[in-house]
Structures are given as C-alpha cells and as structure tokens.
C-alpha cells in the first residue's frame, strides 16, 4: 500500500486561465499542501506565483468561522438559525414595504457556477432582476459588444488553437504575461517564439512588451481613433476580405461611411502614435493567414468600453478573421469563474445561457423549470445598486464580493453601503465590505468546496473539496439553499452541487450536454447542446449566434474619457493588475509569499515627470483626484508614458479606487477605471528600498 497522501485535483482560485492544481491534506484542519498535477488539461502542471501560493490562505487566522450579527454597532456570534432567520425576515419586510426591486443581489466570480446560479435564482424568485457580479467592473462592455455583434459574450477561440494556428496576435489593452501568466507562458509566448508576429497596443510597457514585434504606445483613452486609423488603412489598401464581408456580415456600409475621408494623420496624432507604425500594424494583421485579437480591461474599463471592443470586432469582421482556428476576438477574463458566473445568468438583463429577460419564449422555458414568474424588465447593475442605497435600494445581499475595495470612487461606495437598511455579506474573510454588514454568513473557501467553474476559453471544469469544512462555516450552495427554503415554498431542495448543476443544465442551453461524469479531468468547452456534443474549441465556423446568423458591424467615434487632465489635475491616472496580487487583495494580501514579494501599493511615474515634481524613486507621495487622496510609494519608470501615473487596486491600506472615476459606459454600465485626472505631491522622506 502506498504511503503517499491522497491528492485532490481542483482548480486555482485566482485567474480565468483555469489552471489545475492538486492538494493534499495535512493533520491539522484546513492544512493543505500543494501537490503536482502534471497532466492538468490547461497548464500541464505549471503554476504562476499566485497559484503556487494559493494554499497558504486556506487556513489563515482571519477566516470567518461563525455567523455574526451586528448589535449596538458591534458584531456578536450567532447560530446559523438566528442569522438566516434574521436575513430572511428582513428581506421579507423590505419586500412587503417597498417591493422586490428594493433589494439587490451580488453574485461572485470567485464561487462556483452552481453557487452563482443559486444567487440569481434567489433574486429572481424574490421578484427582481437586480442581480449582478463583478464582471460589471471588468468586462461588461466586452460581453455587451460581443453579444450584440457576434451573439456570445465569450472568447471565440481557445488557448490551444491560438497557440497552434495564429500567424499574428493583436493584443490591445491586455497584459497576459502578468495577468494570465500560464496562458502566456504555455501558449502565447511559445507561439511568439515560433514566429507569430505580435502587435501590442497599450499605453503601458509591461512584460507582454517583451514579445511584441510592434508596440503602439497610445495615450490612454484613444483606442477608437487608433483603430479607426487601422481600419481606414485596411479599406484604403483593399486588405479587407470582401467575400467574408458579403457572405457573413451586415452593416459594413456604416464603417465605409464613417471612414470615408477619415483623417488618419489627425487620429495618429490624437493617439500619440506614428502613422507609419499604425500602417505596419494594419498590414501585419490584415494580410496574415490567421490573425487573432486579444482584449482586456485596458479596452473595456472606459466610458466608451463597448465602442472600444466593438471596433476590435469591426477589425476582425472586416478582415474575415473569425470562425477558424487561430483567429477571433478573445477577451482574457479575470477571476477564475467570471466567465461561468455570466454563463449561469448572474446578470440583470440575462438569464442562464445569455437568454434575454425580455425574450418571452426564453423566459417561459425557464419559468417552466423554476415554477415561478421571472420579471421581464432588466434590473440594476452593481454600481447602480450601490448608488441607489437608501433610495430605490434598501437591502443588499453580497456573496463573495468586496465593493468597498473594488468599486470606483470607493469612499462614496462605503458611504452608500452604510445607507442600506440590510447589508448581508457571505464571504470567507472579514473584508472591508463585511465590516459594514448587518449580518455576516461565513462560507467555505475554494479548497473546501466542490462544484464547477468555467475558464476564459469556456472550459467547464470540476473543483473538488480537498479538506474539511472549518469551524461553523457552510458551503455557499448550502447557505443559499437554506435561505431559499426559508423564503420560498419550493425550488430549494438541493442535496449537493451536482443536484444544482442538473437544474442549471435544464435552463442553460449552452451547458445542456455537460454532465459531471462527462467533465472528467479534461472538462468540456461550451456550447455543448446535448450529451453527444463534444463542445466547441472555437465559435462561429458556419454562422454567428445573432438572430439572422450574420456578424454586425457598427462604426464608432472617438469619445474622450469622462474626466481629462487639466491645470489642477495634470496627469492621466490609470490602474491595472500586477502578477503577484489579485483584485481587492482579500486573498493575495493574506499570502505570506505574495506580500513578501510585493508588500505594498505603488504608483508609477515617468522619469521626466518625476524630475519636474522633485520625486525620487521610492519616495512617498500623495496621489489625489477630485474624489480623494492616497499615500503611495513612487516607482520612477519609463514603463509609463509622460503625463500618465499608474497604480494597482490590490492593497486595502492604500486603496487606489478612492480616486478612480465612477462615470459609467452608457450601454454596459462599466466604470472608467483606466482614465481619471490626477495629481501627485511629495509626501515625506524617501522610504528604505
Ligand atoms: Fe492560477 Fe491564473 Fe496563475 Fe494559472 S495563471 S496558476 S489560474 S493565477
């Protein structure tokens, strides 16, 4: 008999690449160790620093271990029965007094498909479509543009075919080398090393730049004029694919009209990039056999985010770069289950499987399974819900999200949440949002739960529990099932995650053919319509998922950011993720390894600007915007352009989102994290380095 400890194969809790990792359980409760899983389907055993350090936070002393109820301003421990009853009673009271739309529900891209599915079902059975998740803050505009023009808000292609078949990568507003590390190291960098030509369009110089054959270093917020100059060049040179445009698309004339007499010189000047480089990039992509576009939050997190992504879609449609391996428009998704949380309908306008709440037939089919009526009007998005606190919204049920850290203009978010009559937080740690809650429901962590998650290339994979449930915590699916059973007389009798998944399959056509048995270790890539369907590595080979099966062009115009620099705030303040930390930092800043490698927040500034301000590398500075100020360490680097300062959202003790702008894209309602007006002043003495 082997003395090897039993290994449990599961999925990394951090990013959307969906790397498999294995865990073994130690003698102590919650003590898990990393083990090898060399044939994990996505990563074949490779992990980045975050994945490798993920087990460190499972048994962290900050874990919430018991339900808590706020009384006289202080938290006291409560029984589950007490805590759940208080939440159910308060939800009922608010609904009776003000109607179901007075409550909002936040699902989470950190929990499983089954759990996010239950959050949206809870909201809809309660009588509201006010349910959303943090995709609103990262890729809502991408989902909107892709859904509208191609039919589905997801990566069109797969890491594998992008590695094997693309001749050109067009990477705009994404930094896979630092934000999707294993996708980059196992797939994209290997392709670049084998000759795939890389065009990077990004204001920031970063690790991805090391692969770039051409780096168009544009000014933040000028993606549309740059892409219009690219498209105008392609049309003028006749590099577009006339046959594809004719046979598979609509509204090409809108693009031709928009770009007739387009002033490319002026657009290049607006973007701060040479027209010569724009033309070289246009030629490389448009004349390639297979050109693949990657997009990220550098494109989506703008008030013109939907139009930004639409222009990338215009580029792919005009050149016929869709529907084949090595092509497509590929958003690299953030958190490990942000794709799945959208797939299962935790969105205010969409039911499971991206079916519109306004579509009578889709609603009727779902209602038949659920046994209750679904409202036909889209609900509020998460920022809209927060901003309506104390007015239209009186109660908020937050599962696994931390809006006090992650929403823009976050001091205001904190003030709004204090206006709620009921704030329920269901989470693993005492987050900055949980500190404001009326009731806290302690949930199990990623290493203790089972279920499924869906990665960035639509691969549904199993997560498996590797260790015991600690303290008096419960799985999110159990908490939600118990809450549903208290509020409603049917529909909440789930014994395990597979039970929930079986119901999800019934109402979510793109998951219908997926079963737990079929997932095995490889997973299945949706759409998978029946049990004989193997799933799809790439989409749209024959037609698009739009009503008439054709891809839709929509010409777009430059819109500057909602707030631009001026004499008082002379810098463009931009934000982004780094390799070593993640999102609001709830997990990553509790990891010994990650906090040792990058212990605090920082702000990058160009050497010329630093010299003008008398700022030295490592010195403490105060960065401010019209919404607040934060003290940070200065990092003087030519990785940012002159006139731009750049920081990260990961550190609770230096929360940059106090400064970011809460102006929203009018269509997708995503905030403009990528461009605000800011300034910098020297704070105190240089810090030790
Ligand atoms: Fe985890 Fe993403 Fe790193 Fe893979 S690339 S180990 S999924 S954080």
Coordinates of N, CA and C in Angstrom, one line a residue, residues 169-284:
X169 N -0.7 38.0 -33.6 CA -1.5 38.3 -32.4 C -1.7 39.8 -32.3
X170 N -2.9 40.3 -32.2 CA -3.1 41.7 -31.9 C -3.6 41.8 -30.5
X171 N -2.8 42.3 -29.6 CA -3.1 42.4 -28.2 C -3.3 43.8 -27.8
X172 N -4.5 44.1 -27.5 CA -4.9 45.5 -27.2 C -5.5 45.6 -25.8
X173 N -4.8 46.4 -24.9 CA -5.4 46.6 -23.6 C -5.4 45.4 -22.7
X174 N -4.5 44.4 -23.0 CA -4.4 43.2 -22.2 C -2.9 43.0 -22.0
X175 N -2.6 42.3 -20.8 CA -1.2 42.1 -20.5 C -1.1 40.6 -20.0
X176 N -1.3 39.7 -20.9 CA -1.3 38.3 -20.5 C 0.0 37.8 -19.7
X177 N 1.1 38.4 -20.1 CA 2.4 38.0 -19.4 C 2.3 38.2 -17.9
X178 N 1.5 39.1 -17.4 CA 1.4 39.4 -16.0 C 0.0 39.0 -15.4
X179 N -1.0 39.1 -16.2 CA -2.3 38.8 -15.7 C -2.9 37.5 -16.0
X180 N -2.3 36.8 -17.0 CA -2.8 35.4 -17.3 C -1.5 34.6 -17.6
X181 N -0.7 34.5 -16.6 CA 0.7 34.1 -16.7 C 0.9 32.8 -17.4
X182 N 0.1 31.8 -17.0 CA 0.3 30.5 -17.6 C -0.2 30.4 -19.0
X183 N -1.3 31.1 -19.3 CA -1.8 31.1 -20.7 C -0.7 31.7 -21.5
X184 N 0.0 32.7 -21.0 CA 1.1 33.3 -21.7 C 2.3 32.4 -21.9
X185 N 2.7 31.8 -20.7 CA 4.0 31.0 -20.8 C 3.8 29.7 -21.5
X186 N 2.6 29.1 -21.4 CA 2.4 27.8 -22.0 C 1.9 27.9 -23.5
X187 N 1.3 29.0 -23.8 CA 0.7 29.1 -25.2 C 1.2 30.3 -26.0
X188 N 1.0 31.5 -25.4 CA 1.2 32.7 -26.3 C 2.7 33.0 -26.5
X189 N 3.5 32.9 -25.4 CA 4.9 33.2 -25.6 C 5.5 32.1 -26.5
X190 N 5.1 30.9 -26.4 CA 5.6 29.8 -27.3 C 5.3 30.1 -28.7
X191 N 4.1 30.6 -29.0 CA 3.7 30.9 -30.3 C 4.6 32.1 -30.8
X192 N 4.8 33.1 -30.0 CA 5.7 34.2 -30.4 C 7.1 33.7 -30.7
X193 N 7.6 32.8 -29.9 CA 8.9 32.3 -30.1 C 9.0 31.5 -31.4
X194 N 7.9 30.9 -31.8 CA 7.8 30.1 -33.0 C 7.5 31.0 -34.2
X195 N 7.4 32.3 -34.1 CA 7.3 33.2 -35.2 C 6.0 33.9 -35.4
X196 N 5.0 33.7 -34.5 CA 3.8 34.5 -34.5 C 4.1 36.0 -34.3
X197 N 3.7 36.8 -35.2 CA 4.0 38.3 -35.1 C 3.1 38.9 -34.1
X198 N 3.7 39.7 -33.1 CA 2.9 40.2 -32.0 C 2.8 41.7 -32.2
X199 N 1.6 42.2 -32.3 CA 1.3 43.7 -32.2 C 0.7 43.9 -30.9
X200 N 1.4 44.8 -30.1 CA 0.8 45.2 -28.8 C 0.3 46.6 -28.9
X201 N -0.9 46.9 -28.5 CA -1.4 48.2 -28.4 C -1.7 48.5 -27.0
X202 N -0.9 49.4 -26.3 CA -1.1 49.6 -24.9 C -0.3 50.8 -24.5
X203 N -0.8 51.7 -23.6 CA 0.0 52.8 -23.2 C 1.2 52.4 -22.3
X204 N 1.1 51.2 -21.7 CA 2.0 50.8 -20.6 C 3.0 49.8 -21.2
X205 N 4.3 50.0 -20.8 CA 5.2 49.0 -21.2 C 5.2 47.9 -20.1
X206 N 5.1 46.7 -20.4 CA 5.0 45.7 -19.4 C 5.6 44.4 -19.9
X207 N 5.4 43.3 -19.2 CA 6.1 42.0 -19.5 C 5.7 41.6 -20.9
X208 N 4.4 41.8 -21.3 CA 4.0 41.4 -22.6 C 4.8 42.1 -23.7
X209 N 5.3 43.3 -23.4 CA 6.0 44.0 -24.4 C 7.3 43.2 -24.9
X210 N 7.8 42.4 -24.0 CA 9.0 41.6 -24.4 C 8.7 40.7 -25.6
X211 N 7.4 40.3 -25.9 CA 7.1 39.5 -27.0 C 6.8 40.4 -28.3
X212 N 6.6 41.7 -28.1 CA 6.0 42.5 -29.1 C 7.0 42.8 -30.2
X213 N 6.5 42.5 -31.5 CA 7.3 42.9 -32.6 C 7.1 44.4 -32.9
X214 N 5.9 44.8 -32.5 CA 5.5 46.2 -32.8 C 4.7 46.7 -31.6
X215 N 5.1 47.7 -30.9 CA 4.3 48.2 -29.7 C 3.8 49.6 -30.0
X216 N 2.5 49.7 -30.2 CA 1.9 51.0 -30.4 C 1.5 51.6 -29.0
X217 N 2.3 52.5 -28.6 CA 2.1 53.0 -27.2 C 1.2 54.2 -27.2
X218 N -0.1 54.0 -27.2 CA -1.0 55.1 -27.4 C -1.3 55.8 -26.1
X219 N -1.9 57.0 -26.2 CA -2.3 57.7 -25.0 C -3.5 57.0 -24.4
X220 N -3.7 56.9 -23.1 CA -4.9 56.2 -22.5 C -6.2 56.9 -23.1
X221 N -7.1 56.1 -23.5 CA -8.4 56.6 -23.9 C -8.5 57.0 -25.4
X222 N -7.5 56.5 -26.2 CA -7.5 56.9 -27.6 C -7.6 55.6 -28.5
X223 N -8.1 54.6 -28.0 CA -8.2 53.3 -28.7 C -9.0 53.4 -30.0
X224 N -10.1 54.2 -29.9 CA -11.0 54.3 -31.1 C -10.3 55.0 -32.2
X225 N -9.8 56.2 -32.0 CA -9.1 56.8 -33.2 C -8.0 56.0 -33.7
X226 N -7.2 55.3 -32.9 CA -6.2 54.4 -33.4 C -6.7 53.3 -34.3
X227 N -7.8 52.7 -33.8 CA -8.4 51.6 -34.5 C -9.1 52.1 -35.8
X228 N -9.6 53.2 -35.7 CA -10.2 53.8 -36.9 C -9.2 54.1 -38.0
X229 N -8.0 54.5 -37.5 CA -6.9 54.7 -38.5 C -6.4 53.4 -39.1
X230 N -6.4 52.3 -38.2 CA -6.1 51.0 -38.7 C -7.1 50.5 -39.8
X231 N -8.4 50.7 -39.4 CA -9.4 50.2 -40.4 C -9.4 51.1 -41.7
X232 N -9.2 52.4 -41.5 CA -9.2 53.2 -42.7 C -8.0 52.8 -43.6
X233 N -6.9 52.4 -43.0 CA -5.7 51.9 -43.8 C -6.1 50.6 -44.6
X234 N -6.7 49.7 -43.8 CA -7.1 48.4 -44.4 C -8.1 48.6 -45.6
X235 N -9.1 49.5 -45.4 CA -10.0 49.7 -46.5 C -9.3 50.4 -47.7
X236 N -8.5 51.4 -47.4 CA -7.8 52.1 -48.5 C -6.9 51.2 -49.3
X237 N -6.2 50.3 -48.6 CA -5.3 49.4 -49.3 C -6.0 48.2 -49.9
X238 N -7.3 48.0 -49.6 CA -8.0 46.9 -50.1 C -7.6 45.6 -49.4
X239 N -7.2 45.6 -48.2 CA -6.8 44.4 -47.5 C -8.0 43.7 -46.7
X240 N -9.2 44.3 -46.9 CA -10.3 43.7 -46.2 C -10.8 42.4 -47.0
X241 N -11.6 41.6 -46.4 CA -12.0 40.3 -47.0 C -13.4 40.5 -47.6
X242 N -13.5 40.9 -48.8 CA -14.8 41.2 -49.4 C -15.8 40.0 -49.4
X243 N -15.3 38.8 -49.6 CA -16.1 37.7 -49.7 C -16.8 37.4 -48.3
X244 N -15.9 37.5 -47.3 CA -16.4 37.3 -45.9 C -17.5 38.3 -45.5
X245 N -17.1 39.6 -45.9 CA -18.0 40.7 -45.5 C -19.4 40.5 -46.2
X246 N -19.3 40.1 -47.5 CA -20.5 39.9 -48.3 C -21.4 38.8 -47.7
X247 N -20.7 37.7 -47.5 CA -21.5 36.4 -47.2 C -21.9 36.3 -45.7
X248 N -21.1 37.0 -44.8 CA -21.4 36.7 -43.4 C -21.7 37.9 -42.5
X249 N -21.7 39.1 -43.1 CA -21.9 40.3 -42.2 C -23.0 41.2 -42.7
X250 N -23.4 42.1 -41.7 CA -24.3 43.2 -42.1 C -23.7 44.5 -41.6
X251 N -24.2 45.6 -42.3 CA -23.8 47.0 -41.9 C -22.4 47.4 -42.2
X252 N -21.7 46.7 -43.2 CA -20.4 47.1 -43.5 C -20.4 48.6 -44.0
X253 N -21.5 49.0 -44.6 CA -21.5 50.3 -45.2 C -21.4 51.4 -44.1
X254 N -21.8 51.1 -42.9 CA -21.7 52.1 -41.8 C -20.2 52.4 -41.5
X255 N -19.4 51.3 -41.7 CA -18.0 51.5 -41.5 C -17.4 52.3 -42.6
X256 N -17.8 51.9 -43.9 CA -17.3 52.7 -45.0 C -17.6 54.1 -45.0
X257 N -18.9 54.4 -44.6 CA -19.3 55.8 -44.5 C -18.5 56.6 -43.4
X258 N -18.4 55.9 -42.3 CA -17.6 56.6 -41.2 C -16.2 56.8 -41.6
X259 N -15.6 56.0 -42.3 CA -14.2 56.1 -42.6 C -13.8 56.8 -43.9
X260 N -14.9 57.2 -44.7 CA -14.6 57.9 -45.9 C -14.0 59.2 -45.5
X261 N -13.0 59.6 -46.2 CA -12.3 60.9 -45.9 C -11.8 61.0 -44.4
X262 N -11.5 59.8 -43.8 CA -11.1 59.8 -42.4 C -9.6 60.4 -42.4
X263 N -9.4 61.3 -41.4 CA -8.1 61.9 -41.3 C -7.2 61.0 -40.4
X264 N -6.4 60.2 -41.1 CA -5.6 59.2 -40.3 C -4.4 59.9 -39.6
X265 N -3.9 61.0 -40.2 CA -2.8 61.7 -39.6 C -3.3 62.3 -38.2
X266 N -4.5 62.9 -38.3 CA -5.1 63.5 -37.1 C -5.3 62.4 -36.0
X267 N -5.8 61.3 -36.5 CA -6.1 60.2 -35.5 C -4.8 59.7 -34.9
X268 N -3.8 59.6 -35.7 CA -2.5 59.1 -35.1 C -1.9 60.1 -34.1
X269 N -2.1 61.4 -34.4 CA -1.7 62.4 -33.5 C -2.4 62.4 -32.2
X270 N -3.8 62.2 -32.3 CA -4.6 62.1 -31.1 C -4.1 60.9 -30.2
X271 N -3.8 59.8 -30.9 CA -3.4 58.6 -30.1 C -1.9 58.7 -29.7
X272 N -1.1 59.6 -30.2 CA 0.3 59.8 -29.9 C 1.1 58.7 -30.4
X273 N 0.7 58.1 -31.6 CA 1.5 57.0 -32.2 C 1.8 57.4 -33.7
X274 N 2.9 56.9 -34.2 CA 3.2 57.4 -35.6 C 2.3 56.6 -36.6
X275 N 1.9 57.4 -37.6 CA 1.0 56.7 -38.7 C 1.8 55.6 -39.3
X276 N 3.1 55.7 -39.4 CA 3.8 54.6 -40.1 C 3.7 53.3 -39.3
X277 N 3.8 53.4 -38.0 CA 3.6 52.2 -37.1 C 2.1 51.7 -37.2
X278 N 1.2 52.6 -37.3 CA -0.2 52.2 -37.5 C -0.4 51.4 -38.8
X279 N 0.2 51.9 -39.8 CA 0.1 51.2 -41.1 C 0.8 49.8 -41.1
X280 N 2.0 49.8 -40.5 CA 2.7 48.5 -40.4 C 1.8 47.5 -39.6
X281 N 1.2 47.9 -38.5 CA 0.4 47.0 -37.7 C -0.8 46.6 -38.5
X282 N -1.4 47.5 -39.2 CA -2.6 47.2 -40.1 C -2.3 46.1 -41.1
X283 N -1.1 46.3 -41.7 CA -0.7 45.4 -42.8 C -0.4 44.0 -42.2
X284 N 0.3 44.0 -41.1 CA 0.6 42.7 -40.5 C -0.6 41.9 -40.2

